[in-house]
Coordinates of C-alpha atoms (C1' of nucleotides) in Angstrom, one line a residue:
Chain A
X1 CA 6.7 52.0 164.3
X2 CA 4.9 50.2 167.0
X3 CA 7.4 46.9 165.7
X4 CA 10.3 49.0 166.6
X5 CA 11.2 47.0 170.1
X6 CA 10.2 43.6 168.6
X7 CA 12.2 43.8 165.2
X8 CA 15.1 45.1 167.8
X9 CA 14.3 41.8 169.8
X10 CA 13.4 39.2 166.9
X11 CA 16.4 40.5 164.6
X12 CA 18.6 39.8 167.1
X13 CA 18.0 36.1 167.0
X14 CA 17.0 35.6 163.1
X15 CA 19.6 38.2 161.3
X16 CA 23.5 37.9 161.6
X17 CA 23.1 41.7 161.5
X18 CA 21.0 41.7 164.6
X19 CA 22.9 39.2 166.4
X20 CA 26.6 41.5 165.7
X21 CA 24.6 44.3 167.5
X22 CA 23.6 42.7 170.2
X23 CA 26.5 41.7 170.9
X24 CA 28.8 45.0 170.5
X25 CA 25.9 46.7 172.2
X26 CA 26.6 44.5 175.1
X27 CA 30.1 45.1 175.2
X28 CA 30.2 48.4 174.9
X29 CA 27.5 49.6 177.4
X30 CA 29.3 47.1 180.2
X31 CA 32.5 48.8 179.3
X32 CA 34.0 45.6 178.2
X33 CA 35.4 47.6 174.9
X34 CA 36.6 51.1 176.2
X35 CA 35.6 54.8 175.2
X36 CA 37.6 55.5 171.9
X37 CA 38.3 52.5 171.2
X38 CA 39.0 51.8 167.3
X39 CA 36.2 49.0 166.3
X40 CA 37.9 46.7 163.0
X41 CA 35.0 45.6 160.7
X42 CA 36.7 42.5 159.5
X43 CA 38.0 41.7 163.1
X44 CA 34.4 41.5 164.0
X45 CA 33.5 39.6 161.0
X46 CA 36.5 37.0 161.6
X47 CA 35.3 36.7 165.5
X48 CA 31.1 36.3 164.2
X49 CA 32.2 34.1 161.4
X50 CA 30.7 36.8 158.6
X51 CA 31.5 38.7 156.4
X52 CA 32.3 42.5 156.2
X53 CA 28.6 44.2 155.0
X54 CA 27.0 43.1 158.9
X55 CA 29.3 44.4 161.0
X56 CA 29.0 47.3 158.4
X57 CA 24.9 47.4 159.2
X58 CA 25.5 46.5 162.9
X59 CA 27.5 49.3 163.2
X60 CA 25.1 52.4 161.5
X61 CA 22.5 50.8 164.1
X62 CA 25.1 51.5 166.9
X63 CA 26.0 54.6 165.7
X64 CA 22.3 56.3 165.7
X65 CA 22.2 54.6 169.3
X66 CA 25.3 56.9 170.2
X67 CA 27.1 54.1 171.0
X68 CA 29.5 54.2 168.5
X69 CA 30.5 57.4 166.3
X70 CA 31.4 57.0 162.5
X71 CA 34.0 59.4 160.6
X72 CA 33.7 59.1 156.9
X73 CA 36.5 57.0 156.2
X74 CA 37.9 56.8 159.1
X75 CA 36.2 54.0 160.6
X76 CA 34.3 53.8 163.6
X77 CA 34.9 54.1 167.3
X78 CA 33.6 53.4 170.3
X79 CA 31.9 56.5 171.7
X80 CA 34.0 58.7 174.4
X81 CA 32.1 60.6 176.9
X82 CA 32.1 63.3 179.9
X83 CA 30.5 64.4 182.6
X84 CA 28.0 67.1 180.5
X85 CA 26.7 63.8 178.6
X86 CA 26.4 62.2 181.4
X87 CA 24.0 65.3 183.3
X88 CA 22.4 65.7 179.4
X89 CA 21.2 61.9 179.4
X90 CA 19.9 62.3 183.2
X91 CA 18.3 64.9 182.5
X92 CA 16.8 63.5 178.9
X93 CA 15.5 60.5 181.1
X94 CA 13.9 62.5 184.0
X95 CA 12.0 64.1 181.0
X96 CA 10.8 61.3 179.5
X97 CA 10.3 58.9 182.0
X98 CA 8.0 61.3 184.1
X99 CA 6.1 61.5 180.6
X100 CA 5.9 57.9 180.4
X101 CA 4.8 57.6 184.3
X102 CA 2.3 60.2 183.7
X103 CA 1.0 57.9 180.8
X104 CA 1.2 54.6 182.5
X105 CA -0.2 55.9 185.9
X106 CA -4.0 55.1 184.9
X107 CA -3.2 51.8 183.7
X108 CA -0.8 50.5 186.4
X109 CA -2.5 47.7 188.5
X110 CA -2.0 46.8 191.5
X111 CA -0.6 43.6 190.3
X112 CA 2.3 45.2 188.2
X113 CA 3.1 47.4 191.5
X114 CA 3.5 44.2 193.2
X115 CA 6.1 42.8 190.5
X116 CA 7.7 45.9 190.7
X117 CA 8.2 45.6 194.3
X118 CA 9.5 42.3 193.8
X119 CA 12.0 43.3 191.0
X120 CA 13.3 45.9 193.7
X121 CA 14.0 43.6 196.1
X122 CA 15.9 41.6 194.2
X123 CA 18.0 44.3 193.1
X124 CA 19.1 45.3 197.4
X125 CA 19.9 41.6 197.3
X126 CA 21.8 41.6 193.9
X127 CA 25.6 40.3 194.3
X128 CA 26.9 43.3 191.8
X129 CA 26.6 46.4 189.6
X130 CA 25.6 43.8 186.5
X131 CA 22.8 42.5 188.3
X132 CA 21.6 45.3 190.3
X133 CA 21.6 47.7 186.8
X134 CA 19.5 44.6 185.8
X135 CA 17.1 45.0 188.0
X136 CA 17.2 48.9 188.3
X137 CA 16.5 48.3 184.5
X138 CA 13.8 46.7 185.1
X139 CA 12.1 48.2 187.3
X140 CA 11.8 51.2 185.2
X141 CA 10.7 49.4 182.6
X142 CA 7.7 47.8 184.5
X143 CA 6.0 50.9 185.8
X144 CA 6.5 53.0 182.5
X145 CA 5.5 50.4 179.5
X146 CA 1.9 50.4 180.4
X147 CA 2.1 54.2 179.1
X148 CA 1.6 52.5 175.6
X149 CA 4.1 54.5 173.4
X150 CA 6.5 52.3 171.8
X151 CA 8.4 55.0 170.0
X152 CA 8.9 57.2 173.9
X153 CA 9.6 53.5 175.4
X154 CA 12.8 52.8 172.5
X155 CA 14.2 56.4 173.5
X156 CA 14.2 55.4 177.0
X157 CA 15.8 52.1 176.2
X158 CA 18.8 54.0 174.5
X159 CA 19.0 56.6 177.2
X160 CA 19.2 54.1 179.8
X161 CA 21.7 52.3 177.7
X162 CA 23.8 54.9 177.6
X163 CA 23.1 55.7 181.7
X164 CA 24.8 52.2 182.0
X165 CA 27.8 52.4 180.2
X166 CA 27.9 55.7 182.9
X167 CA 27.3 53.4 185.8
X168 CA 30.1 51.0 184.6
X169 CA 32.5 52.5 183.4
X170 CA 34.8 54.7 185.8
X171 CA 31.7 57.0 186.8
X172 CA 30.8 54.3 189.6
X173 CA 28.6 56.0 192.4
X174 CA 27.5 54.0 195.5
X175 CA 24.9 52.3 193.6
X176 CA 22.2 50.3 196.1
X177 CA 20.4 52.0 199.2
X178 CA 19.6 55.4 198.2
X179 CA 18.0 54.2 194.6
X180 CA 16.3 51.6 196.0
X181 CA 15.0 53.7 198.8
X182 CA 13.6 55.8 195.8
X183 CA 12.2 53.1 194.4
X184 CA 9.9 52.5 197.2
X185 CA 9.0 56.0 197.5
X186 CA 7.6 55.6 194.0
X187 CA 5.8 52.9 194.6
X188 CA 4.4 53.9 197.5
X189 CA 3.0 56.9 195.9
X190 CA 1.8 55.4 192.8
X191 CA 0.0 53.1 195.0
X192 CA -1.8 56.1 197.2
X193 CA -2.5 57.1 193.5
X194 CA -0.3 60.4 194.3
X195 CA 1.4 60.5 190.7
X196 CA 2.7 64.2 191.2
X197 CA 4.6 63.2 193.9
X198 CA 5.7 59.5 191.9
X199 CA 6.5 61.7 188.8
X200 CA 8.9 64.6 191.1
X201 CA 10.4 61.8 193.2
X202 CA 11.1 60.3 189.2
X203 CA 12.7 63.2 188.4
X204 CA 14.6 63.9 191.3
X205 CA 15.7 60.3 191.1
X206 CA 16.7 60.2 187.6
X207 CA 18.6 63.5 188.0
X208 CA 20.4 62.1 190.9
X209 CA 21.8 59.5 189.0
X210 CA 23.7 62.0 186.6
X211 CA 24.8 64.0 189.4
X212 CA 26.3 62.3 192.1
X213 CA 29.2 60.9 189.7
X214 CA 32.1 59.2 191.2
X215 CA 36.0 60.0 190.0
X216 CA 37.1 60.4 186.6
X217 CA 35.6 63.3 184.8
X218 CA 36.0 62.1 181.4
X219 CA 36.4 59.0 179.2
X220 CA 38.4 59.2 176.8
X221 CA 40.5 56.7 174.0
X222 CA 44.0 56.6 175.9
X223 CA 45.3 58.9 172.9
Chain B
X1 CA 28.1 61.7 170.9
X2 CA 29.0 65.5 170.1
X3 CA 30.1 64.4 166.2
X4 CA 26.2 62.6 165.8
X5 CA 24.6 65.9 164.4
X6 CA 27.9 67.0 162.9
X7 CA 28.6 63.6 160.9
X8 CA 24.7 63.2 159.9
X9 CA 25.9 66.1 157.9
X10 CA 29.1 66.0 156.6
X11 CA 28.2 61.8 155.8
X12 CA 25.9 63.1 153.3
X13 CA 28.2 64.8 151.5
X14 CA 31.2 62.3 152.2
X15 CA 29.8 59.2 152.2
X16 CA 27.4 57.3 149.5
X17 CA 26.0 56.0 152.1
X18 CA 25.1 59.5 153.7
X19 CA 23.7 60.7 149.9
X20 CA 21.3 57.9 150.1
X21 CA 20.4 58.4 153.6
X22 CA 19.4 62.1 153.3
X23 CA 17.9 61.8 149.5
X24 CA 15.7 58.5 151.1
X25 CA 14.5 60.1 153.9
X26 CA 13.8 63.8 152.2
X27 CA 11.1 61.5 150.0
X28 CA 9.6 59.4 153.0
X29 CA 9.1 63.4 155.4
X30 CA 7.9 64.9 152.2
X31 CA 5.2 62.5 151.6
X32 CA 6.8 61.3 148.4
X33 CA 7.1 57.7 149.2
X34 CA 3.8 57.0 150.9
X35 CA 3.5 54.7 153.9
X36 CA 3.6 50.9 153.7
X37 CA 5.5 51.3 150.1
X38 CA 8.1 48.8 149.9
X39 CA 11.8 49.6 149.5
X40 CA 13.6 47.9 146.9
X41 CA 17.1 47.5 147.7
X42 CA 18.8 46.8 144.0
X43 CA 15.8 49.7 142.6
X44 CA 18.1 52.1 145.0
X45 CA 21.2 50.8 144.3
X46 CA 20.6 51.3 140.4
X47 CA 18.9 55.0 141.0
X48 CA 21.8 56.1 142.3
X49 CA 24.3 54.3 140.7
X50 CA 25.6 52.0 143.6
X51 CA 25.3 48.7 145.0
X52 CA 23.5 47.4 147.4
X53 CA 25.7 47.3 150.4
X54 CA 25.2 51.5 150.6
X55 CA 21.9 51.5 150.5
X56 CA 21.0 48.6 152.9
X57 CA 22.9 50.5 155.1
X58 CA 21.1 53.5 154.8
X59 CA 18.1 51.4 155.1
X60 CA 19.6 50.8 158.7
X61 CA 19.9 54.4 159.4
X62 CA 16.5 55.3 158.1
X63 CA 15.4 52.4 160.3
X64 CA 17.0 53.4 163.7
X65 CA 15.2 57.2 162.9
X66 CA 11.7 55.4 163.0
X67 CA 11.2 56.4 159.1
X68 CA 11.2 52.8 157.6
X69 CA 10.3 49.6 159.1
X70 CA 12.3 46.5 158.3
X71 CA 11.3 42.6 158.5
X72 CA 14.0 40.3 158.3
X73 CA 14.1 38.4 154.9
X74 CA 11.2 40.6 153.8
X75 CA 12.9 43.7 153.6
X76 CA 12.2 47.3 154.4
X77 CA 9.2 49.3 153.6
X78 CA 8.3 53.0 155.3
X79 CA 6.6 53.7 158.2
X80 CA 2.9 53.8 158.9
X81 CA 1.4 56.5 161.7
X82 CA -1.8 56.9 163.4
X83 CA -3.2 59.1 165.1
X84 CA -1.6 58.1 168.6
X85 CA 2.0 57.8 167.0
X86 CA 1.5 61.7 166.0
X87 CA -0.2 62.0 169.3
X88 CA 3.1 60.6 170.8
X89 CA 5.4 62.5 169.1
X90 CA 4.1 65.9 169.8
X91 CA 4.0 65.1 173.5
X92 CA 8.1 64.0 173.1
X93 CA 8.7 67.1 171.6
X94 CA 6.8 69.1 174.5
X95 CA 8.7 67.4 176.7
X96 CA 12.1 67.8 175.3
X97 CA 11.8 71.2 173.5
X98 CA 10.5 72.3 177.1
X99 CA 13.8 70.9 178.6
X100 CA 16.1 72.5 176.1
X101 CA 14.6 75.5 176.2
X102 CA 15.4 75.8 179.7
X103 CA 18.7 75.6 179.1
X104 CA 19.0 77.6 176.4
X105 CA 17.5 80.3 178.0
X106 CA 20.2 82.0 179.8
X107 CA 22.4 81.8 176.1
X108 CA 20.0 83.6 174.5
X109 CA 21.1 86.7 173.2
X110 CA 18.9 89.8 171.8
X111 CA 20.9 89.0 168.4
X112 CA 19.3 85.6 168.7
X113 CA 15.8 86.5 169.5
X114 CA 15.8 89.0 166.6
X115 CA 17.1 86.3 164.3
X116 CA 13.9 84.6 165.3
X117 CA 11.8 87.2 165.4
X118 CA 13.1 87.1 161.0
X119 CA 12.8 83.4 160.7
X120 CA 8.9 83.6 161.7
X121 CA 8.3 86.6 159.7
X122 CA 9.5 84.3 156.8
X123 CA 6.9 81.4 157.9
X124 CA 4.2 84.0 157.5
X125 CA 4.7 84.7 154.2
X126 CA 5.8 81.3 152.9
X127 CA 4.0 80.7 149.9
X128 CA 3.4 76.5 150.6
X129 CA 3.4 74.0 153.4
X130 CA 7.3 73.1 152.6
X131 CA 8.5 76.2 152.9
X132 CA 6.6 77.2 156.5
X133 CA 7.5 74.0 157.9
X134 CA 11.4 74.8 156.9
X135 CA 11.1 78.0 159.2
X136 CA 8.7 76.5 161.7
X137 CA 11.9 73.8 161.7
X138 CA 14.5 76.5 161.9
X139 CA 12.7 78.6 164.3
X140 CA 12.3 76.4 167.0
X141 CA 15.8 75.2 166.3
X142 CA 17.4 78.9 166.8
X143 CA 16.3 79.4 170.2
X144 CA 16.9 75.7 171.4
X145 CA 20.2 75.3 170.4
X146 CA 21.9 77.4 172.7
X147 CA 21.0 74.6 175.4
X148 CA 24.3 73.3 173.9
X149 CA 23.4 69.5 174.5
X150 CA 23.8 67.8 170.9
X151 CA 22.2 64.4 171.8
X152 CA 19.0 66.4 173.0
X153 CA 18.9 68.1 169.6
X154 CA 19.6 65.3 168.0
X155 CA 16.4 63.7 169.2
X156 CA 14.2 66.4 169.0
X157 CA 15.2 66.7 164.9
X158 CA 14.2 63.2 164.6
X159 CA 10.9 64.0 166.3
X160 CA 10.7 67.0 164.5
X161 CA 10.9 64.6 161.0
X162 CA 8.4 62.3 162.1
X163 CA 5.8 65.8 162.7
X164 CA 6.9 66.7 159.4
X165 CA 5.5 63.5 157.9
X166 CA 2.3 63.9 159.5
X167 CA 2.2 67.5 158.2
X168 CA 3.0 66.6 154.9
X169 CA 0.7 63.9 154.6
X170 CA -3.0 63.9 154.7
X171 CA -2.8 65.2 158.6
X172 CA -2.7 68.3 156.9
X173 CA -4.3 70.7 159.7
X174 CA -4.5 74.4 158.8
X175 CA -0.5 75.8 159.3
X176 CA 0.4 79.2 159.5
X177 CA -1.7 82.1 161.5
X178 CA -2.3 80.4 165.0
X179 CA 1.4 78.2 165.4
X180 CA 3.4 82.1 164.3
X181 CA 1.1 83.8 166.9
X182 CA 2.4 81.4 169.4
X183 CA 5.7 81.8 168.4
X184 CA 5.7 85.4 168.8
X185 CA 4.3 84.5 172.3
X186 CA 7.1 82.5 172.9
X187 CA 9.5 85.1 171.5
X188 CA 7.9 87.5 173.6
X189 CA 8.1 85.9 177.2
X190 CA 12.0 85.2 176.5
X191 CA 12.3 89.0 176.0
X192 CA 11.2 89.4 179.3
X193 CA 13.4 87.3 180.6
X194 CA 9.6 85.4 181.8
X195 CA 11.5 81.3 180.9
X196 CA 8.2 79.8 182.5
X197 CA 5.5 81.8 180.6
X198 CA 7.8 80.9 177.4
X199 CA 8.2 77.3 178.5
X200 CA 4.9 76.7 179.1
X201 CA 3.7 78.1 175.7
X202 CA 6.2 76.1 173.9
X203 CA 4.7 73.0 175.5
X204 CA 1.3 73.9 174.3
X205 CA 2.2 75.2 171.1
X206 CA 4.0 71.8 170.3
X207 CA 1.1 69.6 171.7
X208 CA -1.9 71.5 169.7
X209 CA 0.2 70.7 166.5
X210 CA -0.5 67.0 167.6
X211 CA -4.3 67.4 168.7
X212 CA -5.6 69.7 166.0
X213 CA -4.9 66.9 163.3
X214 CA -7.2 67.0 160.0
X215 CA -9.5 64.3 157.9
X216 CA -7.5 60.9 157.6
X217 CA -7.4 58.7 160.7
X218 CA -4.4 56.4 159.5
X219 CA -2.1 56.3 157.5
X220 CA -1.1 52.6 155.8
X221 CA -0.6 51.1 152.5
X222 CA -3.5 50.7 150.3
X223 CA -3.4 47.3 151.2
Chain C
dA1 C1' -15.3 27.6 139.6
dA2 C1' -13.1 27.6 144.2
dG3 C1' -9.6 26.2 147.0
dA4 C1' -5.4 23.8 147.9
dT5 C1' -0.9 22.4 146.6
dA6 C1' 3.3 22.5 144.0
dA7 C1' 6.5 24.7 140.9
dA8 C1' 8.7 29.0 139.4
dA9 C1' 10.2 33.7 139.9
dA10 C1' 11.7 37.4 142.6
dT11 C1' 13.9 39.3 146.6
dT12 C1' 16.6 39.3 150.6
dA13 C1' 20.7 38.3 153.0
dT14 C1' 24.9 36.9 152.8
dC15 C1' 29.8 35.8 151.2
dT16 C1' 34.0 36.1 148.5
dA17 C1' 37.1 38.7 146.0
dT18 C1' 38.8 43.0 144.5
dA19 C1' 39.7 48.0 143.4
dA20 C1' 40.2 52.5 145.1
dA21 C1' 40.7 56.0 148.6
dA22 C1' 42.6 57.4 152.9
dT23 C1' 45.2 57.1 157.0
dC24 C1' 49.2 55.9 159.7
dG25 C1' 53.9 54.9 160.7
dG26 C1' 58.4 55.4 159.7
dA27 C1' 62.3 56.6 156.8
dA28 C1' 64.7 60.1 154.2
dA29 C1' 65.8 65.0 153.3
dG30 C1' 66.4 69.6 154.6
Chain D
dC1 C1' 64.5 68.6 164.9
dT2 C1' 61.0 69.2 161.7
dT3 C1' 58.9 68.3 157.4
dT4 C1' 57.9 65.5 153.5
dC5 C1' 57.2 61.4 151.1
dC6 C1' 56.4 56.5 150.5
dG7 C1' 54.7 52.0 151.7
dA8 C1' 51.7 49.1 154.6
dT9 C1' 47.4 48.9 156.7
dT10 C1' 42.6 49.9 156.9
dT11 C1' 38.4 51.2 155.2
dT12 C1' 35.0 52.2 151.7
dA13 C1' 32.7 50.6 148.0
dT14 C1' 31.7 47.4 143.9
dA15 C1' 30.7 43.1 141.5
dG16 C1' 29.2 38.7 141.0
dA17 C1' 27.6 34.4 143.1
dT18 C1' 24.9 31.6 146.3
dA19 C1' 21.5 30.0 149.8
dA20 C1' 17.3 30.8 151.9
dT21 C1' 12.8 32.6 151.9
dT22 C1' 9.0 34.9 150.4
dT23 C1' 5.7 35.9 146.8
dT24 C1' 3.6 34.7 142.6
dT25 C1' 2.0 31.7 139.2
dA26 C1' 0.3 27.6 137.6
dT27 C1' -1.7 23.2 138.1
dC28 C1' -4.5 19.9 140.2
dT29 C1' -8.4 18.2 142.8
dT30 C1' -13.0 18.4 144.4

DNA sequence: AAGATAAAAATTATCTATAAAATCGGAAAG
DNA sequence: CTTTCCGATTTTATAGATAATTTTTATCTT
């Protein structure tokens, strides 16, 4: 289990398999390919020069990330969402993430806050959503991995995924100042070694995301 | 993302694909493929009378769920555990079982609680390990599904697998008397309408099922 | 006899081609 | 205008073949 994240990471540049998810994954969290969207298996396997059976595996991985769903014989389709999925996902993350904090908090050095700090900066400087979701990505990712549980740390990973394709697609908030702003909060109370307040300002953080939502209330296929 | 329970379902009647899924990953929980045992791909696909392109895909499936662990070009075999994987799980489950029952507390109905209150009675009496763990599984189900958030429930069932496994197999701790007295706890608290008390024994219910682990250390392939 | 190297066998991953099942769109009938 | 039916498209699934890689076996050297 604990090869979960490296097979995910390795696969992707040694299998054709791996490489066809990747790549969907891609598309689909940054919106590229719409909610509902009808995904062809031999479109894909024209466009990847391959065959059929891939793009068949590529997509079962997809669909147990909830990116894609799968109707027996019906094909497969890019997931839709609304604004329940979106709340269900914050509130999934605040969960888990304050779990993972709570984990990580003894073995977070002073030297990983400091890259973290770093990452955050570069995400108030960063030219657009892509980059600063980047960042905002990866600043999560610092301060929970030392918690040392690779199956909580691939849950994460697909919740944030799917936070993402949130962030991109239609349900644009203001991102920048006020997550950022959090940020820092964090850090300074992880580094005052306060990680009650860290984990609630986590939470309230997290949560925040799924809540302050911008327009449309639903993504749908244009059926 | 509402279909992913519904489909998991359904597939494995539907779908070849599906049968294998289910029937692969009913032998890995149960124990009867132990961990580390390769998978055979064309062993499958003759057992159940398909080819290979079914079950590789359910070897995908199986993969994404954390039950099998796949190398590329040196195909699949199942999962091994230790002690801090079953560790990890448990605290998952806290977490999340915590956060839907919070939700699901203000659907429950008396009709519901009673319909519990059955389902333990039926653990008490169960006459093996299988059949406990079926209503320990379909107890803590009942009262967390009226949070009405599928991709919650969806995880928790997959963590709810992977605590089967270690039940199953040589983690065997003592089941029955103390995890029904706790769910009578549980059962009682949402009575009284007292969500914290019941939350809070949920959490430690799920987390002593982790701790109170028996003999073996590790489970791994006699290698 | 032990270890190293090379040949052989087994297995995975993939492709091409094809059959069968199901859906979708549109045409015909009421 | 609605319903029904048929054909075209799409998808699921199988079979057989091939390339690459891993594992096993056998041989050779020291």
């Amino acid at each position: 289990m604990q090869i979960i994240y490296k097979i995910m990471k390795n696969d992707s540049d040694t299998t054709i398999t791996g490489r066809i998810t990747r790549a969907l994954a891609d598309r689909i969290i940054s919106g590229d390919i719409g909610p509902g969207t009808k995904l062809r298996q031999d479109h894909f396997a024209e466009e990847f020069g391959a065959s059929h059976v891939p793009v068949r595996e590529a997509f079962r991985r997809l669909e147990a990330q909830g990116l894609v769903v799968s109707e027996p014989r019906r094909g497969v389709r890019v997931a839709s969402f609304d604004i329940a999925e979106v709340r269900e996902v914050a509130e999934m993350r605040a969960s888990l993430e304050v779990l993972a904090l709570r984990h990580a908090a003894p073995h977070l050095t002073s030297a990983i806050l400091d890259k973290a700090e770093a990452i955050n900066r570069a995400g108030e400087n960063a030219p657009d959503v892509r980059a600063w979701e980047e960042a905002n990505k990866a600043f999560h990712r610092i301060i929970l991995e030392p918690c040392n549980m690779p199956r909580l740390m691939a849950t994460i990973d697909d919740l944030h995924a799917a936070s993402a394709r949130f962030l991109f697609s239609g349900f644009r908030m203001e991102w920048e100042s006020p997550t950022d702003q959090d940020h820092r909060a964090i850090l300074r109370a992880l580094h005052e070694h306060q990680f009650d307040v860290a984990a609630a300002t986590l939470a309230r953080h997290v949560k925040w995301i799924g809540t302050k939502t911008g327009a449309k209330r639903h993504m749908r296929a244009p059926s």
